[in-house]
XYZ file of N, CA and C in Angstrom:
207
model
N 149.033 62.002 174.408
C 149.192 63.376 174.852
C 148.205 63.647 175.981
N 148.523 64.565 176.877
C 147.580 64.913 177.951
C 146.357 65.638 177.389
N 145.247 65.479 178.039
C 144.001 66.118 177.595
C 144.141 67.634 177.528
N 145.004 68.218 178.348
C 145.189 69.672 178.343
C 145.731 70.178 177.013
N 146.334 69.318 176.214
C 146.868 69.720 174.911
C 145.833 69.565 173.796
N 144.642 69.090 174.145
C 143.594 68.879 173.157
C 143.054 70.188 172.590
N 142.550 70.096 171.384
C 141.966 71.233 170.679
C 140.485 71.346 171.026
N 140.023 72.557 171.249
C 138.613 72.783 171.558
C 137.758 72.302 170.385
N 136.718 71.529 170.718
C 135.807 70.994 169.714
C 136.180 69.617 169.202
N 137.394 69.163 169.441
C 137.839 67.851 168.957
C 137.405 66.750 169.916
N 137.192 65.583 169.341
C 136.854 64.397 170.139
C 138.098 63.537 170.288
N 138.258 62.960 171.472
C 139.406 62.115 171.777
C 138.940 60.871 172.520
N 139.746 59.836 172.467
C 139.503 58.613 173.221
C 140.520 58.557 174.363
N 140.035 58.328 175.579
C 140.932 58.214 176.737
C 141.740 56.928 176.576
N 143.059 57.069 176.581
C 143.958 55.922 176.445
C 144.418 55.401 177.797
N 144.723 56.323 178.712
C 145.274 55.925 180.002
C 145.066 57.049 181.013
N 144.998 56.671 182.282
C 144.924 57.631 183.384
C 146.182 57.448 184.224
N 146.938 58.506 184.416
C 148.117 58.471 185.280
C 147.738 58.974 186.660
N 148.514 58.612 187.645
C 148.280 59.124 188.987
C 147.928 58.034 189.974
N 147.699 58.472 191.202
C 147.385 57.545 192.285
C 145.955 57.021 192.185
N 145.656 56.057 193.022
C 144.341 55.413 192.974
C 143.207 56.400 193.260
N 143.481 57.442 194.061
C 142.438 58.441 194.332
C 142.009 59.147 193.050
N 142.991 59.475 192.207
C 142.690 60.121 190.917
C 141.893 59.172 190.031
N 142.300 57.900 189.993
C 141.582 56.908 189.192
C 140.123 56.793 189.640
N 139.902 56.712 190.944
C 138.535 56.595 191.456
C 137.712 57.853 191.169
N 138.332 59.018 191.348
C 137.638 60.284 191.083
C 137.201 60.360 189.626
N 138.129 60.079 188.709
C 137.810 60.164 187.285
C 136.843 59.067 186.849
N 136.967 57.894 187.446
C 136.027 56.817 187.139
C 134.610 57.219 187.536
N 134.478 57.911 188.656
C 133.176 58.401 189.089
C 132.567 59.416 188.131
N 133.428 60.114 187.406
C 132.961 61.080 186.399
C 132.711 60.425 185.045
N 133.052 59.139 184.924
C 132.878 58.435 183.659
C 134.106 58.462 182.777
N 135.218 58.961 183.283
C 136.460 59.022 182.502
C 137.299 57.778 182.776
N 137.149 56.798 181.913
C 137.921 55.567 181.994
C 138.505 55.296 180.616
N 139.561 54.493 180.530
C 140.126 54.180 179.210
C 139.052 53.644 178.258
N 139.080 54.161 177.039
C 138.103 53.788 176.026
C 136.949 54.762 175.887
N 136.797 55.678 176.829
C 135.715 56.665 176.800
C 136.040 57.786 175.819
N 135.021 58.219 175.076
C 135.189 59.358 174.179
C 134.912 60.644 174.944
N 135.793 61.638 174.780
C 135.620 62.945 175.414
C 135.780 64.034 174.364
N 135.151 65.171 174.599
C 135.300 66.332 173.721
C 135.622 67.534 174.577
N 136.640 68.278 174.185
C 137.019 69.494 174.898
C 136.067 70.601 174.464
N 135.325 71.158 175.430
C 134.342 72.207 175.143
C 134.981 73.581 175.251
N 135.706 73.819 176.357
C 136.370 75.103 176.533
C 137.536 74.947 177.493
N 138.363 75.983 177.529
C 139.555 75.978 178.368
C 139.734 77.381 178.935
N 140.187 77.444 180.194
C 140.586 78.725 180.777
C 141.824 78.487 181.629
N 142.254 79.498 182.362
C 143.515 79.381 183.109
C 143.450 78.371 184.242
N 142.261 77.990 184.686
C 142.162 77.064 185.814
C 141.784 75.635 185.429
N 141.250 75.426 184.221
C 140.869 74.069 183.864
C 140.162 73.957 182.526
N 139.529 72.792 182.348
C 138.823 72.476 181.112
C 137.373 72.152 181.415
N 136.536 72.396 180.434
C 135.178 71.871 180.455
C 135.134 70.852 179.332
N 134.709 69.631 179.669
C 134.689 68.553 178.687
C 133.307 67.912 178.655
N 132.981 67.279 177.541
C 131.773 66.469 177.421
C 132.179 65.019 177.580
N 131.521 64.336 178.492
C 131.717 62.907 178.706
C 130.348 62.268 178.804
N 130.050 61.360 177.904
C 128.762 60.650 177.942
C 127.594 61.619 178.072
N 127.560 62.633 177.239
C 126.494 63.630 177.166
C 126.367 64.500 178.415
N 127.414 64.573 179.222
C 127.442 65.456 180.384
C 128.629 66.395 180.271
N 128.454 67.611 180.732
C 129.572 68.564 180.784
C 130.196 68.508 182.160
N 131.524 68.407 182.162
C 132.269 68.285 183.408
C 133.398 69.294 183.397
N 133.606 69.967 184.523
C 134.736 70.872 184.682
C 135.808 70.153 185.499
N 137.042 70.132 184.975
C 138.154 69.533 185.712
C 139.331 70.501 185.691
N 140.099 70.481 186.760
C 141.274 71.334 186.859
C 142.386 70.860 185.947
N 143.312 71.759 185.659
C 144.426 71.419 184.769
C 145.299 70.310 185.341
N 145.465 70.282 186.662
C 146.298 69.234 187.256
C 145.691 67.853 187.030
N 144.386 67.743 187.124
C 143.711 66.462 186.867
C 143.699 66.163 185.363
N 143.420 67.165 184.544
C 143.372 66.968 183.096
C 144.722 66.510 182.543
N 145.811 66.915 183.178
C 147.134 66.469 182.739
C 147.356 64.987 182.973
N 146.588 64.380 183.842
C 146.720 62.963 184.123
C 145.906 62.087 183.168
N 145.056 62.714 182.366
C 144.233 61.987 181.397
C 144.964 62.000 180.054
N 145.385 60.825 179.604
C 146.093 60.734 178.325
C 145.146 60.278 177.235
N 145.158 61.005 176.131
C 144.280 60.700 174.997
C 145.108 60.396 173.763
């Protein structure tokens, strides 16, 4: 399922990243690669705030839809 469907407070494992190589490189730079554990902290109309490797990251819904957990 896409990360945007995740429940706030739940932990998930990244299974796959969809999209072009630019998206892969961008997310890899943030530490979001397959096998990484992420937790959804909050959600609003423009995006998500997630915890990745003890860091909080804000990503837009369009990017979050490409992260499959």
